[in-house]
Short mmCIF file of C-alpha atoms in Angstrom, two decimals:
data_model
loop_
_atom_site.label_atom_id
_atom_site.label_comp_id
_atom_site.label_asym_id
_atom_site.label_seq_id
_atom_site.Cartn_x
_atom_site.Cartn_y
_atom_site.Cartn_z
CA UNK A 1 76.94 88.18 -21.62
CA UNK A 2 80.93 87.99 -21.27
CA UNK A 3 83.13 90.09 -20.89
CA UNK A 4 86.46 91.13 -22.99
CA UNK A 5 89.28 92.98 -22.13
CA UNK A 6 91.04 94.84 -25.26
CA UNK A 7 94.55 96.81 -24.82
CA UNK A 8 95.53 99.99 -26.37
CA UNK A 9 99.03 101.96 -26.08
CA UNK A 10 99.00 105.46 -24.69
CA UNK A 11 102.34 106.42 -25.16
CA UNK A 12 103.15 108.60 -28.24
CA UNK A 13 99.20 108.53 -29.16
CA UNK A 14 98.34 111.17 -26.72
CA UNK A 15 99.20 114.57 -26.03
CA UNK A 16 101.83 116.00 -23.37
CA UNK A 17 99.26 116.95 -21.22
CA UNK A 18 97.31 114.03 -20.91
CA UNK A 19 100.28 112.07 -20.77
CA UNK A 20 101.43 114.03 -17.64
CA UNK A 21 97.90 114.22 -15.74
CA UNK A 22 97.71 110.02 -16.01
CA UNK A 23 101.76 109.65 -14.83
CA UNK A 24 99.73 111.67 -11.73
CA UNK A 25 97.34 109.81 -11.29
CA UNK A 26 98.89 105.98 -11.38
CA UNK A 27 101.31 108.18 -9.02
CA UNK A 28 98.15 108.95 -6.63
CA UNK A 29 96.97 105.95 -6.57
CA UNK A 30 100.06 103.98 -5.77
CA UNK A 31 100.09 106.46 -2.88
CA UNK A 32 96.43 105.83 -1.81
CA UNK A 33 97.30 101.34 -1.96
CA UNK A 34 100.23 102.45 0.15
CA UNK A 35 97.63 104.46 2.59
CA UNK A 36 94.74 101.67 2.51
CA UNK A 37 97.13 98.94 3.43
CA UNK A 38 98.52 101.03 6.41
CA UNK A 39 95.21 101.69 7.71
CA UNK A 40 94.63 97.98 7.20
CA UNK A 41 97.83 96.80 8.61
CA UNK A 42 98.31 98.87 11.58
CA UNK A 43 94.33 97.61 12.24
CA UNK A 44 95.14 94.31 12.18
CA UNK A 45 98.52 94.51 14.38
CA UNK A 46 96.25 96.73 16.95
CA UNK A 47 93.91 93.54 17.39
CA UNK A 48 96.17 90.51 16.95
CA UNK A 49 97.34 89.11 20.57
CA UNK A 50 101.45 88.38 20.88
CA UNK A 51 102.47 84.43 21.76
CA UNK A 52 106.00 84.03 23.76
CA UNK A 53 108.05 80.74 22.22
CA UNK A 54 111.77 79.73 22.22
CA UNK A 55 113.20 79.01 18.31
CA UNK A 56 115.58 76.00 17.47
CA UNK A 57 118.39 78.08 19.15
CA UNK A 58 116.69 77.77 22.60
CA UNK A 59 116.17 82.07 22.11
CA UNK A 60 113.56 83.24 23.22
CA UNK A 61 111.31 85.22 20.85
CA UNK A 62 108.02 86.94 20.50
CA UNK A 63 105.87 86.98 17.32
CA UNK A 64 101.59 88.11 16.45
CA UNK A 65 99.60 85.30 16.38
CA UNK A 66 98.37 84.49 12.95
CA UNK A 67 94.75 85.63 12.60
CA UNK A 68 92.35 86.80 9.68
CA UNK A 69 92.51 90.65 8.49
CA UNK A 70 89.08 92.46 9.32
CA UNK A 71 88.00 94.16 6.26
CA UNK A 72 85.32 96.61 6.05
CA UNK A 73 84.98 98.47 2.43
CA UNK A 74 82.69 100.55 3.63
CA UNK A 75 84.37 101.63 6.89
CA UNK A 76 87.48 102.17 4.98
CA UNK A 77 86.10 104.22 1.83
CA UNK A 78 84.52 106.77 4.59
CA UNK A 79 87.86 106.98 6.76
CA UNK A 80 90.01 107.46 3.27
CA UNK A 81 87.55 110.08 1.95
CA UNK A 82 89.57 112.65 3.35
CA UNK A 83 92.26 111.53 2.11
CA UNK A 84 95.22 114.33 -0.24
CA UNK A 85 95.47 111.26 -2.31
CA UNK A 86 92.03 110.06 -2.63
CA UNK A 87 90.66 113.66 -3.95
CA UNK A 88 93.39 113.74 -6.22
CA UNK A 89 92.38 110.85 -8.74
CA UNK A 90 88.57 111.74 -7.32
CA UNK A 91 85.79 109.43 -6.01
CA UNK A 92 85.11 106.95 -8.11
CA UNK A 93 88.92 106.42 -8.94
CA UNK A 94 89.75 106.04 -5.33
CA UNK A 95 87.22 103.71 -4.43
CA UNK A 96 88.68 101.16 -7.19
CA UNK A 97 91.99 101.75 -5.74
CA UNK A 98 90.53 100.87 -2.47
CA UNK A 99 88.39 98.33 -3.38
CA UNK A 100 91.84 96.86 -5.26
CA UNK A 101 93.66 96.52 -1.74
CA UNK A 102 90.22 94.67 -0.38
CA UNK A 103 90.26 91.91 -2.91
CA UNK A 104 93.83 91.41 -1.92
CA UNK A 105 93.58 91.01 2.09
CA UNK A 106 90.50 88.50 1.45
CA UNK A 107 92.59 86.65 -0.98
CA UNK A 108 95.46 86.30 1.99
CA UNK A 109 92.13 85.31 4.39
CA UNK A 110 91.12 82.36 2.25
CA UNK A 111 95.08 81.34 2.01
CA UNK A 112 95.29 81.59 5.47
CA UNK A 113 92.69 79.17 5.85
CA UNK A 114 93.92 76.99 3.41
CA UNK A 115 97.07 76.80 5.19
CA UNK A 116 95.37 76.07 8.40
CA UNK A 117 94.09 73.37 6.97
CA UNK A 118 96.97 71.59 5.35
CA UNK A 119 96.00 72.85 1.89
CA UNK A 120 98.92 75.10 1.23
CA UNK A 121 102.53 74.31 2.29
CA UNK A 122 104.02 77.77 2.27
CA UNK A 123 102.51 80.15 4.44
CA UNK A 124 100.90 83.23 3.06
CA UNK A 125 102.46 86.45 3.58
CA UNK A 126 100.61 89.75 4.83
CA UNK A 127 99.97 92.02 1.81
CA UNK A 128 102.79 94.56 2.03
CA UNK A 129 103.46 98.06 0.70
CA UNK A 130 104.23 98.87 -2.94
CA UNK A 131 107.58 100.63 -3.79
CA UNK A 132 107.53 104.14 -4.93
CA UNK A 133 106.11 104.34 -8.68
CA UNK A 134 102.64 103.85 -10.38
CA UNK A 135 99.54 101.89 -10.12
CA UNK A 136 96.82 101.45 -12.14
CA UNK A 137 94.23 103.53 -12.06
CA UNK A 138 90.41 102.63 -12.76
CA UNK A 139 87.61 104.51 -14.37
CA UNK A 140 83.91 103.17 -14.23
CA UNK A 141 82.04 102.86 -17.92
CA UNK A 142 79.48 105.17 -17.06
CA UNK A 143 82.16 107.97 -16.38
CA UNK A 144 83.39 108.04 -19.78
CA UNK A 145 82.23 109.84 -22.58
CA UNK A 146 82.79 109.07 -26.83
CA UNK A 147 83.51 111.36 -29.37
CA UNK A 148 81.17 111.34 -32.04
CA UNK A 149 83.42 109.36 -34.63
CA UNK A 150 83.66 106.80 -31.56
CA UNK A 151 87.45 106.97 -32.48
CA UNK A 152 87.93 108.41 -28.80
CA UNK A 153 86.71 108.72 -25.55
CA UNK A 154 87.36 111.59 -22.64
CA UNK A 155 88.01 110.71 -19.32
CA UNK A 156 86.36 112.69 -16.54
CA UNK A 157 88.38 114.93 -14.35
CA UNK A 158 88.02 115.72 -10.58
CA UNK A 159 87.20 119.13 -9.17
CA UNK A 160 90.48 119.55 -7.46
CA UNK A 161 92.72 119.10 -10.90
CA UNK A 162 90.19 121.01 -13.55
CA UNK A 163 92.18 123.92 -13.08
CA UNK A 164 95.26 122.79 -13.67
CA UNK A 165 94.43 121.42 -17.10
CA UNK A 166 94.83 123.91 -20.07
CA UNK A 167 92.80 122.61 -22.38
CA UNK A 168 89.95 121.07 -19.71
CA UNK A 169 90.11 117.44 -21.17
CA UNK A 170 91.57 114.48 -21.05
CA UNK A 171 91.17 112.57 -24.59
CA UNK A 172 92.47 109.29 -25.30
CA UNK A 173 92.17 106.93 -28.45
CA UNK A 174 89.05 104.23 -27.86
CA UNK A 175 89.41 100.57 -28.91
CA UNK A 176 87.97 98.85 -31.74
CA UNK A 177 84.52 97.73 -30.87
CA UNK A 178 84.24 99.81 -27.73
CA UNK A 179 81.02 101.65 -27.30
CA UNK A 180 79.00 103.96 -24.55
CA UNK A 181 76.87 100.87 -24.73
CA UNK A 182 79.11 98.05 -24.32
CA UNK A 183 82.16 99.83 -21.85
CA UNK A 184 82.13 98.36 -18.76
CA UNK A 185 85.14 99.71 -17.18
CA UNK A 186 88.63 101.47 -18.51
CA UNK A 187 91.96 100.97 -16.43
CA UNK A 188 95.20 102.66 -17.14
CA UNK A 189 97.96 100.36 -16.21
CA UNK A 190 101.58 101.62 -16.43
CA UNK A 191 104.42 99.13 -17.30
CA UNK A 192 107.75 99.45 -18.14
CA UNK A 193 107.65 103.18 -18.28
CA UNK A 194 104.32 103.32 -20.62
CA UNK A 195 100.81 103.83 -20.31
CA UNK A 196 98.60 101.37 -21.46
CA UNK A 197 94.40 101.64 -21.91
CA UNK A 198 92.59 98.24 -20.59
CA UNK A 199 88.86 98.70 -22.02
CA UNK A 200 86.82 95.89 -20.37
CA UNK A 201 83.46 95.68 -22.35
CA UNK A 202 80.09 93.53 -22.54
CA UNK A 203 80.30 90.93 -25.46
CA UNK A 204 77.00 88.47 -26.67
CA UNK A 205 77.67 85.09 -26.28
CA UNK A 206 79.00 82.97 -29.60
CA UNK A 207 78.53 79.44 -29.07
CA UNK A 208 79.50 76.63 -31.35
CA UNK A 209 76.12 74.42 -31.70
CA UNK A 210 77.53 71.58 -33.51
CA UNK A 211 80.50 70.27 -31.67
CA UNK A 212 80.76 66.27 -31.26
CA UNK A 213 81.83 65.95 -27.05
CA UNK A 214 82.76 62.86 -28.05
CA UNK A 215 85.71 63.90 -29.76
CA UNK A 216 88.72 65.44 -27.45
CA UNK A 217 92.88 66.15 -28.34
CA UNK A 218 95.39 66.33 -25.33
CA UNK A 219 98.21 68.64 -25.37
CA UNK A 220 101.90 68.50 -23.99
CA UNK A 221 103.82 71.70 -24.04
CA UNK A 222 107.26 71.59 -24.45
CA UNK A 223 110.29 73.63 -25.84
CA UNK A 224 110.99 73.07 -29.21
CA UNK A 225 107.93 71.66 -29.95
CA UNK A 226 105.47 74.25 -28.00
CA UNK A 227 102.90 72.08 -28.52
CA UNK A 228 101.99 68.98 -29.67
CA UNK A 229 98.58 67.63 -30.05
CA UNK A 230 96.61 64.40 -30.50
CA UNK A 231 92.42 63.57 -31.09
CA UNK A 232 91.10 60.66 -29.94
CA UNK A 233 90.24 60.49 -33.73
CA UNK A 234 93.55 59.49 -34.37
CA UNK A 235 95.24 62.80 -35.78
CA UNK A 236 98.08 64.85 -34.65
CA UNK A 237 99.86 68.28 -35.03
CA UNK A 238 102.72 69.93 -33.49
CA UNK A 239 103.12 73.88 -33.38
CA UNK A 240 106.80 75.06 -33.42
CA UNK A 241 107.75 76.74 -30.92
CA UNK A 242 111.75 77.83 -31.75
CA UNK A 243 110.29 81.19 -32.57
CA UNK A 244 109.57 81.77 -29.08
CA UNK A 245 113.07 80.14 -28.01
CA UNK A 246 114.90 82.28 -30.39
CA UNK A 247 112.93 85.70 -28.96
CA UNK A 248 113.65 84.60 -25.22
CA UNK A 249 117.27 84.05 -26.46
CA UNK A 250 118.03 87.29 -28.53
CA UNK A 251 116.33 89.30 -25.40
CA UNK A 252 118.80 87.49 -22.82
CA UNK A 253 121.79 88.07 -24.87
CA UNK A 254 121.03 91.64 -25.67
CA UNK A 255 120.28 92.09 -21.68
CA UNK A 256 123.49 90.26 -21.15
CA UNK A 257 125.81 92.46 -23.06
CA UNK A 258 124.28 95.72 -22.20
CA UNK A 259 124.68 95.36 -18.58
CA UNK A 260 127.93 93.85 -18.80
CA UNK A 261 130.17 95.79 -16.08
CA UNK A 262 127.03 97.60 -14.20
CA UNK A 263 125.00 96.43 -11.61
CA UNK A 264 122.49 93.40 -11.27
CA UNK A 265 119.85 96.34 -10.35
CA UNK A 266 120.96 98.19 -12.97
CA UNK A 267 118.11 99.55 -15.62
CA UNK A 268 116.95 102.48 -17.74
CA UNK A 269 115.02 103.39 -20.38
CA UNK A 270 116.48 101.04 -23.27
CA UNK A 271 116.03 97.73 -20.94
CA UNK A 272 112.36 99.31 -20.50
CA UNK A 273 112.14 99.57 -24.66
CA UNK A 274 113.43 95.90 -25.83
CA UNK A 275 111.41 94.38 -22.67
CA UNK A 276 108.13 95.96 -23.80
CA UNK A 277 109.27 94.71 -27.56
CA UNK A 278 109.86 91.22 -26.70
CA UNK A 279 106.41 90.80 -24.10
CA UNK A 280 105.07 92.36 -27.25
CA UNK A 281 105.81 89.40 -29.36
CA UNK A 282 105.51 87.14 -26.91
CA UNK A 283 101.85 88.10 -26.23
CA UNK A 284 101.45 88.02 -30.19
CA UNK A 285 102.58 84.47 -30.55
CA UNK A 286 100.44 83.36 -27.30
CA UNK A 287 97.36 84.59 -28.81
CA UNK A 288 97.74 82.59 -32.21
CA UNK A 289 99.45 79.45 -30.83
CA UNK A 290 95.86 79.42 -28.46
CA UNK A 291 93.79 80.62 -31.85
CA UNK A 292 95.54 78.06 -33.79
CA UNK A 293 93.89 75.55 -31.08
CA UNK A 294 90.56 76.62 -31.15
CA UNK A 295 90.17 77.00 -34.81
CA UNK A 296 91.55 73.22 -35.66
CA UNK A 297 88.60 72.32 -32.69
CA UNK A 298 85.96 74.41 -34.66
CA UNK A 299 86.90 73.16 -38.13
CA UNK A 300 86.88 69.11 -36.81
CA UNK A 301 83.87 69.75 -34.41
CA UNK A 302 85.92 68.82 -31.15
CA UNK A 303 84.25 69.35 -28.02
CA UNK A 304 87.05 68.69 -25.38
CA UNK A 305 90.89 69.74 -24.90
CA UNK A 306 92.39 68.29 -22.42
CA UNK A 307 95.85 70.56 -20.86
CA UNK A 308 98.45 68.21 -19.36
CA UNK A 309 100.15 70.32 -16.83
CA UNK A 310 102.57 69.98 -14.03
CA UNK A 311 101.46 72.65 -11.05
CA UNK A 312 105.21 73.76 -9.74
CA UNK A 313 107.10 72.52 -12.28
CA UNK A 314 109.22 75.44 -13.27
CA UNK A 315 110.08 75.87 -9.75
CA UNK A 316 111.55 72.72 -9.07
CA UNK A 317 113.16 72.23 -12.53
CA UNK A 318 116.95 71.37 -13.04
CA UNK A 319 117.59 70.49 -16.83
CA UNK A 320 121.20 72.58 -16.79
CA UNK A 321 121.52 76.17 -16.84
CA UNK A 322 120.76 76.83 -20.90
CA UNK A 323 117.72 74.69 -20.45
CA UNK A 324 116.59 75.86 -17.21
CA UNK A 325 116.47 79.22 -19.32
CA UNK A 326 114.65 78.13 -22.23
CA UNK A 327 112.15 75.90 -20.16
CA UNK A 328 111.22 78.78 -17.74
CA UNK A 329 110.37 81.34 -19.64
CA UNK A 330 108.47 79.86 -22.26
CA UNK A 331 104.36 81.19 -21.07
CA UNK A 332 103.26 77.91 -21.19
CA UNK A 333 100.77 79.40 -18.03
CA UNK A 334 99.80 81.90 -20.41
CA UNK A 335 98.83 79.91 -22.97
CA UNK A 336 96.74 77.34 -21.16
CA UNK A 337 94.84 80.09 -19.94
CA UNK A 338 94.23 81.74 -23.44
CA UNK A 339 93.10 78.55 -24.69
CA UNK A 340 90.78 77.82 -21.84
CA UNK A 341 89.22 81.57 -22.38
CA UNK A 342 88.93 81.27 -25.40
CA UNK A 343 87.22 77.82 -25.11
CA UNK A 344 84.77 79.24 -23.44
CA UNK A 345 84.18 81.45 -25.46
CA UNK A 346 82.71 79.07 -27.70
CA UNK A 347 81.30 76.18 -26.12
CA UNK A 348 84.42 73.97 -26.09
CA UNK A 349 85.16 72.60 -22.81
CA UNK A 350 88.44 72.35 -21.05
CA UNK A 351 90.32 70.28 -18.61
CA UNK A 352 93.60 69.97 -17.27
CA UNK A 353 95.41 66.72 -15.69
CA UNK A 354 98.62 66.46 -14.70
CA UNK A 355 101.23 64.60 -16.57
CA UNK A 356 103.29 61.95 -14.75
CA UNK A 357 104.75 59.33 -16.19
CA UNK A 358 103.28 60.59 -19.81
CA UNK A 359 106.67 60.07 -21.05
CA UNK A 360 107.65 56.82 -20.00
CA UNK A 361 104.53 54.76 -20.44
CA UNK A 362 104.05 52.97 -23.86
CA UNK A 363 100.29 53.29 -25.35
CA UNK A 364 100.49 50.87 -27.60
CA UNK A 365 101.56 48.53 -25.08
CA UNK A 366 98.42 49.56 -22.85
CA UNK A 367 100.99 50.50 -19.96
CA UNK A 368 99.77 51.54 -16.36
CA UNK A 369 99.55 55.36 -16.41
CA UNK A 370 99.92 55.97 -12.36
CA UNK A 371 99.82 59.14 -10.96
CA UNK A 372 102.25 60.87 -9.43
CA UNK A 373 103.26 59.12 -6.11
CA UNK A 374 101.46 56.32 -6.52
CA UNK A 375 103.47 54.19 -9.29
CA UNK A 376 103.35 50.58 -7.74
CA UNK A 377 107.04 48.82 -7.11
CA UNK A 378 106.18 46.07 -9.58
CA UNK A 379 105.54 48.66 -12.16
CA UNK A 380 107.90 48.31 -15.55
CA UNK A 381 106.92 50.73 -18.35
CA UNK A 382 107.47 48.49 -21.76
CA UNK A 383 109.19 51.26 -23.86
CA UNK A 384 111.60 53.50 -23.33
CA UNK A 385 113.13 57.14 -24.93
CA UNK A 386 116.14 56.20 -27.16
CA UNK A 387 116.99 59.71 -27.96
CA UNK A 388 115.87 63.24 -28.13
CA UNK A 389 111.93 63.05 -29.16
CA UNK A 390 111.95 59.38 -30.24
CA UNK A 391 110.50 56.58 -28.13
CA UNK A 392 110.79 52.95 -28.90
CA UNK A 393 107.83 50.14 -27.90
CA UNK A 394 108.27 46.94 -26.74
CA UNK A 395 107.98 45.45 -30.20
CA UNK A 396 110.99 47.65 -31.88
CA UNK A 397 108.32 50.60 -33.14
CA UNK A 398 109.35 53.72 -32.85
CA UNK A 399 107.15 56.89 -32.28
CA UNK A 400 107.17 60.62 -31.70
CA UNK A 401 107.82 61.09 -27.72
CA UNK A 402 106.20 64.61 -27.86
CA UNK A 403 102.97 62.70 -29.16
CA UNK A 404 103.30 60.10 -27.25
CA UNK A 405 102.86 62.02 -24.13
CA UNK A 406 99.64 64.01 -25.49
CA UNK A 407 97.76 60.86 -26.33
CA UNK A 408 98.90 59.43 -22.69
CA UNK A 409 97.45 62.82 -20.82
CA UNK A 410 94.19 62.61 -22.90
CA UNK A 411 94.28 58.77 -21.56
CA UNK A 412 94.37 59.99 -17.92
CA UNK A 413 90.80 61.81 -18.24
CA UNK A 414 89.35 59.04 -21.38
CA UNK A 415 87.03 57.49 -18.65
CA UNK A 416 85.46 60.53 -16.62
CA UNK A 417 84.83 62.43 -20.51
CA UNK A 418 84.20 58.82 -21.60
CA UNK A 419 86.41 59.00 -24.49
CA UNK A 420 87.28 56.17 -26.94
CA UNK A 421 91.04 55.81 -27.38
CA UNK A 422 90.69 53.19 -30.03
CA UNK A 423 91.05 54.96 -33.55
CA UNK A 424 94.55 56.03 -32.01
CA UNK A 425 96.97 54.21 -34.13
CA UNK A 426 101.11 54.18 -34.50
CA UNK A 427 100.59 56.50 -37.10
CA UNK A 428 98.85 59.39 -35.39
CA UNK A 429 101.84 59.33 -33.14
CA UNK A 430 104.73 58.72 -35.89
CA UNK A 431 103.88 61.02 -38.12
CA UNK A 432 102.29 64.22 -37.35
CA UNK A 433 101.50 67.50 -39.15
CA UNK A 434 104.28 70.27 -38.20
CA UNK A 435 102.95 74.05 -38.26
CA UNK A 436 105.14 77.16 -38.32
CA UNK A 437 102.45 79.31 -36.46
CA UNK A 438 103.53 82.74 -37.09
CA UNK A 439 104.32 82.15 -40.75
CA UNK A 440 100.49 80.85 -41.74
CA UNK A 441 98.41 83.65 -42.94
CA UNK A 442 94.98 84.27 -42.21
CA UNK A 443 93.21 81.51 -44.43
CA UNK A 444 92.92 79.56 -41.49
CA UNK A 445 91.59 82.22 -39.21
CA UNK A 446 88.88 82.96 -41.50
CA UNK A 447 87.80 79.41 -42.52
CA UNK A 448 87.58 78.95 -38.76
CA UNK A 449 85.21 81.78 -38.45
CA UNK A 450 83.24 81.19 -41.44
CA UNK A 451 82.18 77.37 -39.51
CA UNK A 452 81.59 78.81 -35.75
CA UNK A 453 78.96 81.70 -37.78
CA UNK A 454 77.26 78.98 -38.95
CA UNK A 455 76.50 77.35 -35.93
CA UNK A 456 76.88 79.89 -33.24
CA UNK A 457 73.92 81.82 -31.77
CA UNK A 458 74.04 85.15 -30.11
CA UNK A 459 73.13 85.92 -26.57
#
């Protein structure tokens, strides 16, 4: 069984009422994180032991030893059950809230042990206290109850706020596909000044039967050219990705000229409105740029995709300030992990390598392909970019650069997937098939579906 997670706005589809008890409660339970971390914090100072040391400047200073944070669940749902806060969102609320805070001080344990251990080279900071505002706030599946229609579900109430309701309940609109029997859990998350409905529910396995593992394409992100794919079976594609570029670009200007004179810190309400908008399309154009994907696997029977991706790369990049802008907030993070979900999701598996050198080192020429670091002195790649996505070969040949450097990542994993590079010809990478993704219709999407029903099986 796996597990989906399906969004639905709040705002404007619910009444005053219920809009103003769930601004209370993401209200209460930022208030009970703020508690649980005290408690936690204030713990954890109470045990740690202080080391003396003098700093560069020959001061003399005094600092808590590092150490691991004790967390006890348990211990800390019984000493929080008393808790204003707590009995205000009621039980089962609270103790997600809680359990929330707990996920996040063993995350910093296992950091700190990675750090310890030369693993990590910053080290991990102490989870710290949210600013005033809202948090999420989580409802179990067995706590909710469906209308009849199944068009909408009602959210249970504690004790200590059923008489301040007029009407007694708290309806929202359900999600398509969301039943009593499926619902696993339902969070209301609050961003940018609306509510959102997360419904997390049970889903039967759909795997593709048929797919040849033999058969892989590597990707390269990029700007222009979002992505840009090759198969080992010697065929290319590139989805366009100036659609996203001109969306990051109208929301920057628009931000640009409407704070013009105020403050960096400065928002309101309309900076809330054309942010949600353009996360809006940006989510859209994620989710069919990473459809897109997995429907040209399903249709030629691929088996592997192999994600060529450079950990740190944004943080550390310094193409000019115009580029810098365009590079960074393309969600090329996003969409390698919507393609890897949803590669799961049918039986396609997924792997990511990084990508040094990609660029520089000629196929056709059978070039080393070196990792990062460990490119030998005598190394000398035989090609080299001539301009802005063209690369020229030893031999005068010129080739896409963009397709160049997918065919070179899926040549960093070819032996451990034991792929075979040789159909790969100058024409897969001169010449490949350009697709305006948010301008197809839904042909594709449904020829796609029509092959993984024949071959998939249900859990």
């Amino acid at each position: 069984m796996d597990y989906k997670t399906v969004k639905v706005l709040l705002t404007n589809n619910i009444n005053d009422e219920c809009n103003d008890y769930l601004q209370f409660a993401c209200e209460q339970s930022n208030k009970l994180y703020n508690s649980t971390v005290y408690a936690l914090r204030q713990a954890h100072f109470a045990n740690c032991s202080i080391r003396t040391f003098f700093d560069k400047e020959d001061l003399y200073r005094a600092s808590f030893k590092l150490g691991k944070v004790k967390v006890s669940y348990p211990q800390l749902c019984k000493d929080l059950k008393i808790n204003d806060h707590y009995q205000a969102i009621g039980g089962n609320q609270g103790q997600q809230t809680i359990k929330s805070v707990v996920e996040s001080f063993k995350s910093y344990n296992k950091l700190l042990s990675m750090w310890f251990q030369g693993e990590l080279s910053n080290k991990p900071k102490l989870p710290n206290y949210r600013k005033n505002g809202l948090y999420q706030i989580s409802f179990v599946g067995r706590d909710i109850k469906f209308a009849k229609d199944g068009l909408s579900c009602y959210l249970p109430i504690p004790r200590s706020q059923k008489d301040e309701l007029i009407t007694g309940k708290l309806n929202i609109p359900c999600a398509k596909g969301v039943t009593a029997d499926n619902i696993a859990e339902l969070r209301i998350v609050p961003s940018l000044g609306k509510l959102w409905a997360e419904y997390v529910y049970k889903a039967p396995e759909k795997k593709a039967t048929e797919l040849d593992y033999s058969q892989a394409i590597g990707i390269d992100s990029g700007i222009n050219n979002f992505i840009t794919a090759v198969s080992n079976t010697g065929k290319s594609f590139i989805l366009c990705g100036k659609h996203l570029k001109f969306i990051n670009q109208k929301y920057n200007k628009t931000v640009a000229q409407y704070k013009e004179g105020k403050s960096d810190f400065y928002w309101d309400d309309y900076l809330n409105e054309i942010t949600h908008k353009r996360n809006c399309q940006i989510k859209d154009s994620v989710n069919k740029y990473a459809r897109f994907v997995i429907n040209y696997c399903l249709n030629h029977r691929i088996g592997n995709i192999v994600f060529g991706w450079g950990q740190g790369v944004k943080s550390e990049v310094n193409l000019g300030k115009r580029n810098n802008q365009n590079f960074v907030q393309l969600p090329t993070a996003r969409l390698k992990n919507r393609i890897k979900e949803l590669a799961h999701e049918v039986g396609i598996k997924f792997a990511e390598t990084e990508e040094s050198y990609t660029s520089k080192s000629s196929f056709l020429d059978e070039d080393l392909l070196p990792k990062y670091g460990e490119k030998p002195k005598e190394c000398k790649f035989s090609g080299k970019r001539v301009q802005r996505g063209l690369y020229r070969t030893s031999n005068g040949q010129t080739i896409n650069a963009d397709c160049l450097g997918a065919i070179n990542i899926l040549k960093k994993v070819s032996i451990q997937l034991g792929l075979n590079l040789a159909e790969v010809c100058r024409g897969a990478l001169t010449l490949p098939k350009r697709y305006r993704v948010n301008d197809l219709t839904k042909v594709y999407r449904k020829r796609s579906e029509q092959v993984l029903t024949c071959v998939a099986t249900s859990a």
